[in-house]
Short mmCIF file of C-alpha atoms and ligand atoms in Angstrom, two decimals:
data_model
loop_
_atom_site.label_atom_id
_atom_site.label_comp_id
_atom_site.label_asym_id
_atom_site.label_seq_id
_atom_site.Cartn_x
_atom_site.Cartn_y
_atom_site.Cartn_z
CA UNK A 29 21.28 -34.41 -1.06
CA UNK A 30 19.70 -32.76 -4.10
CA UNK A 31 21.94 -31.43 -6.84
CA UNK A 32 21.12 -27.77 -6.22
CA UNK A 33 21.81 -28.18 -2.53
CA UNK A 34 25.11 -29.92 -3.08
CA UNK A 35 26.25 -27.23 -5.47
CA UNK A 36 25.04 -24.52 -3.18
CA UNK A 37 26.84 -25.88 -0.13
CA UNK A 38 30.02 -26.42 -2.12
CA UNK A 39 29.90 -22.80 -3.15
CA UNK A 40 29.73 -21.43 0.37
CA UNK A 41 33.49 -21.67 0.65
CA UNK A 42 33.69 -19.06 -2.06
CA UNK A 43 32.47 -15.55 -1.61
CA UNK A 44 31.42 -14.39 -5.03
CA UNK A 45 31.12 -10.70 -5.71
CA UNK A 46 27.53 -9.51 -5.85
CA UNK A 47 26.53 -8.90 -9.44
CA UNK A 48 24.27 -5.92 -9.08
CA UNK A 49 22.94 -4.10 -12.03
CA UNK A 50 23.58 -0.40 -11.83
CA UNK A 51 21.66 2.08 -13.87
CA UNK A 52 23.77 4.58 -15.80
CA UNK A 53 23.82 8.04 -14.15
CA UNK A 54 20.75 10.02 -15.12
CA UNK A 55 20.60 13.68 -16.01
CA UNK A 56 19.03 15.90 -13.35
CA UNK A 57 15.31 16.55 -13.82
CA UNK A 58 12.62 18.66 -12.21
CA UNK A 59 11.01 15.96 -10.09
CA UNK A 60 11.53 16.07 -6.37
CA UNK A 61 13.64 13.16 -5.16
CA UNK A 62 12.33 11.36 -2.11
CA UNK A 63 13.09 8.23 -0.12
CA UNK A 64 10.96 6.88 2.71
CA UNK A 65 12.07 3.88 4.76
CA UNK A 66 10.80 1.70 7.58
CA UNK A 67 12.60 -0.64 9.93
CA UNK A 68 9.54 -2.49 11.20
CA UNK A 69 6.41 -1.80 13.22
CA UNK A 70 5.40 -3.21 16.59
CA UNK A 71 5.52 -2.49 20.30
CA UNK A 72 8.02 0.32 20.01
CA UNK A 73 7.41 2.47 23.06
CA UNK A 74 9.60 4.76 25.15
CA UNK A 75 8.82 2.72 28.26
CA UNK A 76 10.46 -0.36 26.69
CA UNK A 77 13.46 1.42 25.20
CA UNK A 78 16.87 2.22 26.68
CA UNK A 79 18.71 5.35 25.54
CA UNK A 80 21.43 3.19 23.91
CA UNK A 81 18.96 1.05 22.04
CA UNK A 82 17.06 4.05 20.79
CA UNK A 83 20.27 5.77 19.65
CA UNK A 84 21.36 2.61 17.90
CA UNK A 85 18.05 2.25 16.01
CA UNK A 86 18.14 5.88 15.00
CA UNK A 87 21.72 5.50 13.75
CA UNK A 88 20.74 2.40 11.75
CA UNK A 89 17.76 4.15 10.18
CA UNK A 90 19.86 7.23 9.45
CA UNK A 91 22.55 5.20 7.70
CA UNK A 92 19.95 3.44 5.52
CA UNK A 93 18.11 6.65 4.69
CA UNK A 94 21.28 8.43 3.67
CA UNK A 95 22.58 5.46 1.67
CA UNK A 96 19.36 5.48 -0.37
CA UNK A 97 19.23 9.25 -0.69
CA UNK A 98 22.85 9.41 -1.89
CA UNK A 99 21.89 7.22 -4.85
CA UNK A 100 19.01 9.54 -5.80
CA UNK A 101 21.17 12.64 -5.29
CA UNK A 102 23.73 11.48 -7.81
CA UNK A 103 20.99 10.80 -10.36
CA UNK A 104 20.59 7.09 -9.66
CA UNK A 105 17.34 5.22 -10.07
CA UNK A 106 14.67 4.72 -7.42
CA UNK A 107 15.29 0.96 -7.73
CA UNK A 108 18.96 1.39 -6.85
CA UNK A 109 18.05 3.75 -3.99
CA UNK A 110 15.58 1.25 -2.53
CA UNK A 111 18.21 -1.49 -2.89
CA UNK A 112 20.90 0.59 -1.17
CA UNK A 113 18.67 1.52 1.79
CA UNK A 114 17.44 -2.04 2.30
CA UNK A 115 20.89 -3.58 1.91
CA UNK A 116 22.17 -1.28 4.66
CA UNK A 117 19.46 -2.52 7.03
CA UNK A 118 19.93 -6.17 6.00
CA UNK A 119 23.56 -5.86 7.09
CA UNK A 120 22.59 -4.26 10.41
CA UNK A 121 21.75 -7.02 12.94
CA UNK A 122 19.22 -4.98 14.89
CA UNK A 123 16.69 -5.23 12.04
CA UNK A 124 14.66 -8.31 11.13
CA UNK A 125 16.19 -8.79 7.68
CA UNK A 126 19.45 -10.34 6.50
CA UNK A 127 21.80 -10.71 9.51
CA UNK A 128 19.75 -10.53 12.70
CA UNK A 129 16.55 -11.84 11.09
CA UNK A 130 14.11 -13.58 13.42
CA UNK A 131 14.19 -17.38 13.74
CA UNK A 132 11.58 -19.91 12.73
CA UNK A 133 10.41 -22.73 15.01
CA UNK A 134 13.42 -24.83 14.00
CA UNK A 135 15.87 -22.08 14.90
CA UNK A 136 16.66 -21.12 11.31
CA UNK A 137 16.42 -17.86 9.42
CA UNK A 138 14.23 -18.08 6.32
CA UNK A 139 14.45 -14.84 4.41
CA UNK A 140 11.96 -13.18 2.07
CA UNK A 141 12.36 -10.05 -0.09
CA UNK A 142 10.76 -8.25 -3.02
CA UNK A 143 11.39 -5.23 -5.20
CA UNK A 144 9.13 -3.54 -7.76
CA UNK A 145 9.77 -1.03 -10.51
CA UNK A 146 6.71 1.23 -10.66
CA UNK A 147 7.59 2.84 -13.99
CA UNK A 148 7.69 -0.42 -15.91
CA UNK A 149 5.56 -2.64 -13.70
CA UNK A 150 8.36 -5.19 -13.31
CA UNK A 151 8.88 -7.10 -10.08
CA UNK A 152 11.23 -9.66 -8.53
CA UNK A 153 10.98 -11.58 -5.27
CA UNK A 154 12.53 -14.42 -3.31
CA UNK A 155 11.23 -16.45 -0.38
CA UNK A 156 12.67 -19.07 1.95
CA UNK A 157 16.32 -18.37 1.29
CA UNK A 158 18.89 -19.43 3.89
CA UNK A 159 22.26 -18.45 2.47
CA UNK A 160 21.82 -15.23 0.52
CA UNK A 161 23.55 -12.40 2.38
CA UNK A 162 21.35 -9.70 0.84
CA UNK A 163 18.00 -11.11 -0.29
CA UNK A 164 16.98 -7.73 -1.76
CA UNK A 165 19.83 -8.05 -4.30
CA UNK A 166 18.61 -11.49 -5.31
CA UNK A 167 15.05 -10.16 -5.71
CA UNK A 168 16.46 -7.49 -8.03
CA UNK A 169 18.26 -10.12 -10.07
CA UNK A 170 15.10 -12.23 -10.35
CA UNK A 171 13.44 -9.13 -11.82
CA UNK A 172 16.30 -8.15 -14.11
CA UNK A 173 17.70 -11.48 -15.21
CA UNK A 174 14.95 -14.08 -15.07
CA UNK A 175 11.59 -14.36 -16.80
CA UNK A 176 9.94 -14.92 -13.40
CA UNK A 177 8.67 -12.85 -10.50
CA UNK A 178 9.12 -15.12 -7.46
CA UNK A 179 11.72 -17.82 -6.78
CA UNK A 180 11.67 -19.84 -3.56
CA UNK A 181 13.96 -22.06 -1.49
CA UNK A 182 16.63 -24.19 -3.15
CA UNK A 183 15.64 -22.95 -6.62
CA UNK A 184 16.17 -19.36 -5.55
CA UNK A 185 19.56 -20.26 -4.07
CA UNK A 186 20.56 -22.16 -7.19
CA UNK A 187 19.75 -18.99 -9.17
CA UNK A 188 21.77 -16.95 -6.64
CA UNK A 189 24.73 -19.21 -7.21
CA UNK A 190 24.47 -18.85 -10.97
CA UNK A 191 24.25 -15.08 -10.65
CA UNK A 192 27.30 -14.89 -8.40
CA UNK A 193 25.63 -13.16 -5.45
CA UNK A 194 27.26 -13.33 -2.03
CA UNK A 195 26.34 -16.55 -0.22
CA UNK A 196 27.05 -17.15 3.45
CA UNK A 197 26.63 -20.03 5.91
CA UNK A 198 23.20 -20.12 7.57
CA UNK A 199 24.88 -19.33 10.92
CA UNK A 200 25.85 -15.85 9.62
CA UNK A 201 22.28 -14.60 10.14
CA UNK A 202 21.74 -15.88 13.69
CA UNK A 203 22.28 -13.51 16.63
CA UNK A 204 22.04 -14.31 20.38
CA UNK A 205 19.17 -11.85 20.78
CA UNK A 206 17.05 -13.68 18.18
CA UNK A 207 17.84 -17.02 19.87
CA UNK A 208 16.55 -15.57 23.17
CA UNK A 209 13.43 -14.22 21.45
CA UNK A 210 12.67 -17.62 19.96
CA UNK A 211 13.03 -19.32 23.35
CA UNK A 212 10.71 -16.76 24.89
CA UNK A 213 8.16 -17.14 22.06
CA UNK A 214 8.18 -20.93 22.48
CA UNK A 215 7.74 -20.66 26.23
CA UNK A 216 4.84 -18.28 25.87
CA UNK A 217 3.20 -20.38 23.11
CA UNK A 218 3.50 -23.49 25.28
CA UNK A 219 1.99 -21.76 28.29
CA UNK A 220 -0.98 -20.56 26.25
CA UNK A 221 -1.66 -23.92 24.61
CA UNK A 222 -0.31 -26.57 27.01
CA UNK A 223 -2.48 -29.37 25.66
CA UNK A 224 -2.21 -28.68 21.94
CA UNK A 225 -0.13 -31.26 20.05
CA UNK A 226 1.88 -28.53 18.30
CA UNK A 227 2.06 -25.45 20.51
CA UNK A 228 3.97 -23.50 17.91
CA UNK A 229 1.60 -20.88 16.61
CA UNK A 230 3.59 -17.82 15.63
CA UNK A 231 2.92 -14.85 17.83
CA UNK A 232 2.55 -11.23 16.98
CA UNK A 233 6.15 -10.26 17.66
CA UNK A 234 6.87 -7.58 20.22
CA UNK A 235 9.23 -5.52 18.09
CA UNK A 236 9.11 -6.54 14.48
CA UNK A 237 11.95 -5.01 12.45
CA UNK A 238 11.20 -5.92 8.85
CA UNK A 239 12.77 -3.34 6.56
CA UNK A 240 11.44 -1.54 3.51
CA UNK A 241 11.79 1.51 1.31
CA UNK A 242 9.95 3.46 -1.35
CA UNK A 243 11.67 6.03 -3.54
CA UNK A 244 11.02 8.59 -6.28
CA UNK A 245 13.94 9.47 -8.54
CA UNK A 246 14.78 12.53 -10.62
CA UNK A 247 13.11 10.90 -13.62
CA UNK A 248 9.83 10.61 -11.74
CA UNK A 249 10.07 6.83 -11.39
CA UNK A 250 8.75 5.12 -8.27
CA UNK A 251 10.05 1.90 -6.73
CA UNK A 252 9.28 -0.16 -3.63
CA UNK A 253 11.15 -2.92 -1.81
CA UNK A 254 10.83 -4.93 1.40
CA UNK A 255 13.00 -7.56 3.15
CA UNK A 256 12.32 -9.70 6.21
CA UNK A 257 12.97 -12.79 8.27
CA UNK A 258 9.21 -12.99 8.84
CA UNK A 259 7.82 -13.76 12.27
CA UNK A 260 9.55 -15.38 15.26
CA UNK A 261 8.63 -19.04 15.77
CA UNK A 262 6.94 -19.29 12.36
CA UNK A 263 6.44 -22.74 10.90
CA UNK A 264 9.09 -24.03 8.50
CA UNK A 265 7.93 -23.02 5.04
CA UNK A 266 5.75 -20.10 6.10
CA UNK A 267 5.90 -17.19 3.67
CA UNK A 268 4.59 -13.78 4.68
CA UNK A 269 3.41 -10.73 2.78
CA UNK A 270 6.85 -9.26 2.07
CA UNK A 271 7.69 -11.18 -1.14
CA UNK A 272 4.09 -11.27 -2.37
CA UNK A 273 3.60 -8.49 -4.88
CA UNK A 274 0.56 -6.47 -3.90
CA UNK A 275 0.51 -7.65 -0.28
CA UNK A 276 3.68 -6.29 1.38
CA UNK A 277 5.30 -4.65 -1.63
CA UNK A 278 3.85 -2.80 -4.62
CA UNK A 279 4.74 0.03 -7.00
CA UNK A 280 3.01 1.52 -10.02
CA UNK A 281 3.62 4.68 -12.05
CA UNK A 282 1.71 6.68 -9.46
CA UNK A 283 2.11 4.96 -6.10
CA UNK A 284 4.63 2.85 -4.16
CA UNK A 285 4.09 1.02 -0.87
CA UNK A 286 6.15 -1.14 1.48
CA UNK A 287 4.46 -2.74 4.48
CA UNK A 288 5.41 -4.23 7.80
CA UNK A 289 3.20 -6.09 10.24
CA UNK A 290 1.50 -9.42 10.67
CA UNK A 291 1.89 -10.75 7.16
CA UNK A 292 -1.14 -13.02 7.13
CA UNK A 293 -3.39 -9.96 7.49
CA UNK A 294 -1.49 -8.05 4.81
CA UNK A 295 -1.86 -10.98 2.42
CA UNK A 296 -5.60 -11.37 2.98
CA UNK A 297 -6.16 -7.64 2.61
CA UNK A 298 -3.70 -7.20 -0.32
CA UNK A 299 -2.60 -4.11 1.55
CA UNK A 300 0.02 -2.52 -0.70
CA UNK A 301 -1.99 -2.92 -3.90
CA UNK A 302 -5.23 -1.84 -2.27
CA UNK A 303 -3.68 1.44 -1.11
CA UNK A 304 -2.55 2.16 -4.69
CA UNK A 305 -5.96 1.09 -6.03
CA UNK A 306 -7.73 3.53 -3.71
CA UNK A 307 -5.48 6.30 -5.08
CA UNK A 308 -6.02 5.26 -8.68
CA UNK A 309 -9.68 4.31 -8.82
CA UNK A 310 -11.24 6.23 -5.95
CA UNK A 311 -9.01 9.26 -6.45
CA UNK A 312 -8.15 9.41 -2.77
CA UNK A 313 -5.01 11.27 -1.80
CA UNK A 314 -2.15 9.01 -0.74
CA UNK A 315 -2.62 10.08 2.88
CA UNK A 316 -6.35 9.28 2.77
CA UNK A 317 -5.76 5.88 1.18
CA UNK A 318 -3.12 4.95 3.75
CA UNK A 319 -5.28 6.20 6.59
CA UNK A 320 -8.28 4.18 5.34
CA UNK A 321 -6.15 1.05 5.11
CA UNK A 322 -4.32 1.29 8.42
CA UNK A 323 -7.09 2.63 10.63
CA UNK A 324 -10.16 1.13 9.03
CA UNK A 325 -9.79 -1.77 6.57
CA UNK A 326 -6.78 -3.51 8.14
CA UNK A 327 -7.67 -2.65 11.70
CA UNK A 328 -11.19 -4.07 11.33
CA UNK A 329 -9.71 -7.47 10.45
CA UNK A 330 -7.38 -7.35 13.46
CA UNK A 331 -4.23 -6.67 11.44
CA UNK A 332 -1.50 -4.65 13.08
CA UNK A 333 1.47 -2.91 11.51
CA UNK A 334 2.36 -0.01 9.26
CA UNK A 335 3.34 1.11 5.78
CA UNK A 336 5.50 3.68 4.05
CA UNK A 337 4.02 5.03 0.82
CA UNK A 338 4.91 7.58 -1.83
CA UNK A 339 3.18 9.09 -4.87
CA UNK A 340 4.65 10.51 -8.06
CA UNK A 341 4.39 14.09 -6.79
CA UNK A 342 6.57 13.24 -3.84
CA UNK A 343 3.76 13.14 -1.27
CA UNK A 344 4.54 10.48 1.28
CA UNK A 345 2.90 8.69 4.21
CA UNK A 346 4.44 6.77 7.13
CA UNK A 347 1.47 5.42 9.07
CA UNK A 348 0.82 2.53 11.45
CA UNK A 349 -1.80 1.18 13.83
CA UNK A 350 0.75 -0.50 16.12
CA UNK A 351 2.31 1.36 19.05
CA UNK A 352 5.32 2.40 16.95
CA UNK A 353 7.21 2.03 13.69
CA UNK A 354 10.88 2.69 12.88
CA UNK A 355 10.75 5.12 10.00
CA UNK A 356 12.48 7.91 8.12
CA UNK A 357 12.09 10.24 5.14
CA UNK A 358 14.45 12.49 3.23
CA UNK A 359 13.66 14.63 0.18
CA UNK A 360 15.10 17.31 -2.09
CA UNK A 361 12.85 19.94 -0.50
CA UNK A 362 15.18 19.74 2.51
CA UNK A 363 13.01 17.57 4.74
CA UNK A 364 14.76 14.89 6.79
CA UNK A 365 13.12 13.02 9.62
CA UNK A 366 13.72 9.85 11.64
CA UNK A 367 11.05 8.63 14.07
CA UNK A 368 10.04 5.54 16.04
CA UNK A 369 7.17 6.30 18.37
CA UNK A 370 3.49 7.13 17.99
CA UNK A 371 4.20 10.85 18.31
CA UNK A 372 6.38 12.49 15.67
CA UNK A 373 9.65 11.32 17.28
N1 LIG B 408 5.35 -8.64 7.44
C1 LIG B 408 6.38 -9.54 7.91
C2 LIG B 408 5.90 -10.96 7.73
O1 LIG B 408 4.78 -11.25 8.11
C3 LIG B 408 6.75 -9.32 9.35
C4 LIG B 408 6.97 -7.90 9.75
O2 LIG B 408 6.75 -6.98 9.00
O3 LIG B 408 7.41 -7.69 10.88
O4 LIG B 408 6.64 -11.77 7.27
#
């Protein structure tokens, strides 16, 4: 067993307190404060939803939205707000992030997350972690306390150990529903490719559940973050768009984006950065840039999913080309909305 692994496993008996950096309270300013979240895009349709399941998703989204907004309301930074919203959804097993993340082909959760500070252009990300309770917190620490942007696998977990973040046994993340989904995905992959030597191609999941947030704080600073277990039945070692800055997560001084969908398409299209580039260089409005990406550029390549996006004036977009997307927005102009389906609900 490698040294980092041995040390990591030894540490799992201990639950260290998460060492999260907190910004000092900020004085109130004139900027609107806004947070926009998503809890994944996919086949989210009324016909496939029970009343209990719908209520439970809405409650989960509500809790995350309000956790993030509370940070902004007390003068906290957009980075802390994004972290608070995402952490809430990572702890909620119905979303595909943290506990309740989807399983890879080997039946394990491999977690990816990223966060980006638009004001200063800093970013942190982790991929392939198996023991970090809240990967978004580790991504933040990579940004704040390491000279790097992306740490993966055992190296990321070694860094987590050094930083004293909460580590848990790999079994913590696994839920019976995700085990059932993996079995179903394997059955359907095998029936589609009965003669292939490795019938394990990941499928477009039915209900995705990756989580993300973008926020604008009272100082006018934008931030974006995303966290995921990836795609059911993915190959061991597969990394999606979520932790890749510019693909699933991006923030600048003027634009912040978090995506959810089939990551391979988001990577090839550099979705999050391209939306911000359309705003910056083509002077499109945020809504136009998001619309162009979701319903033209991404769709033409076959990519399915959605994004939440925000600009420095507080204009936001929550758009998708899949049947639905779990989403929510709350701002200081008094707007608060939670929705899941193609229509506004
Ligand atoms: N984008 C994620 C990934 O490919 C999955 C998702 O958003 O549902 O890893």
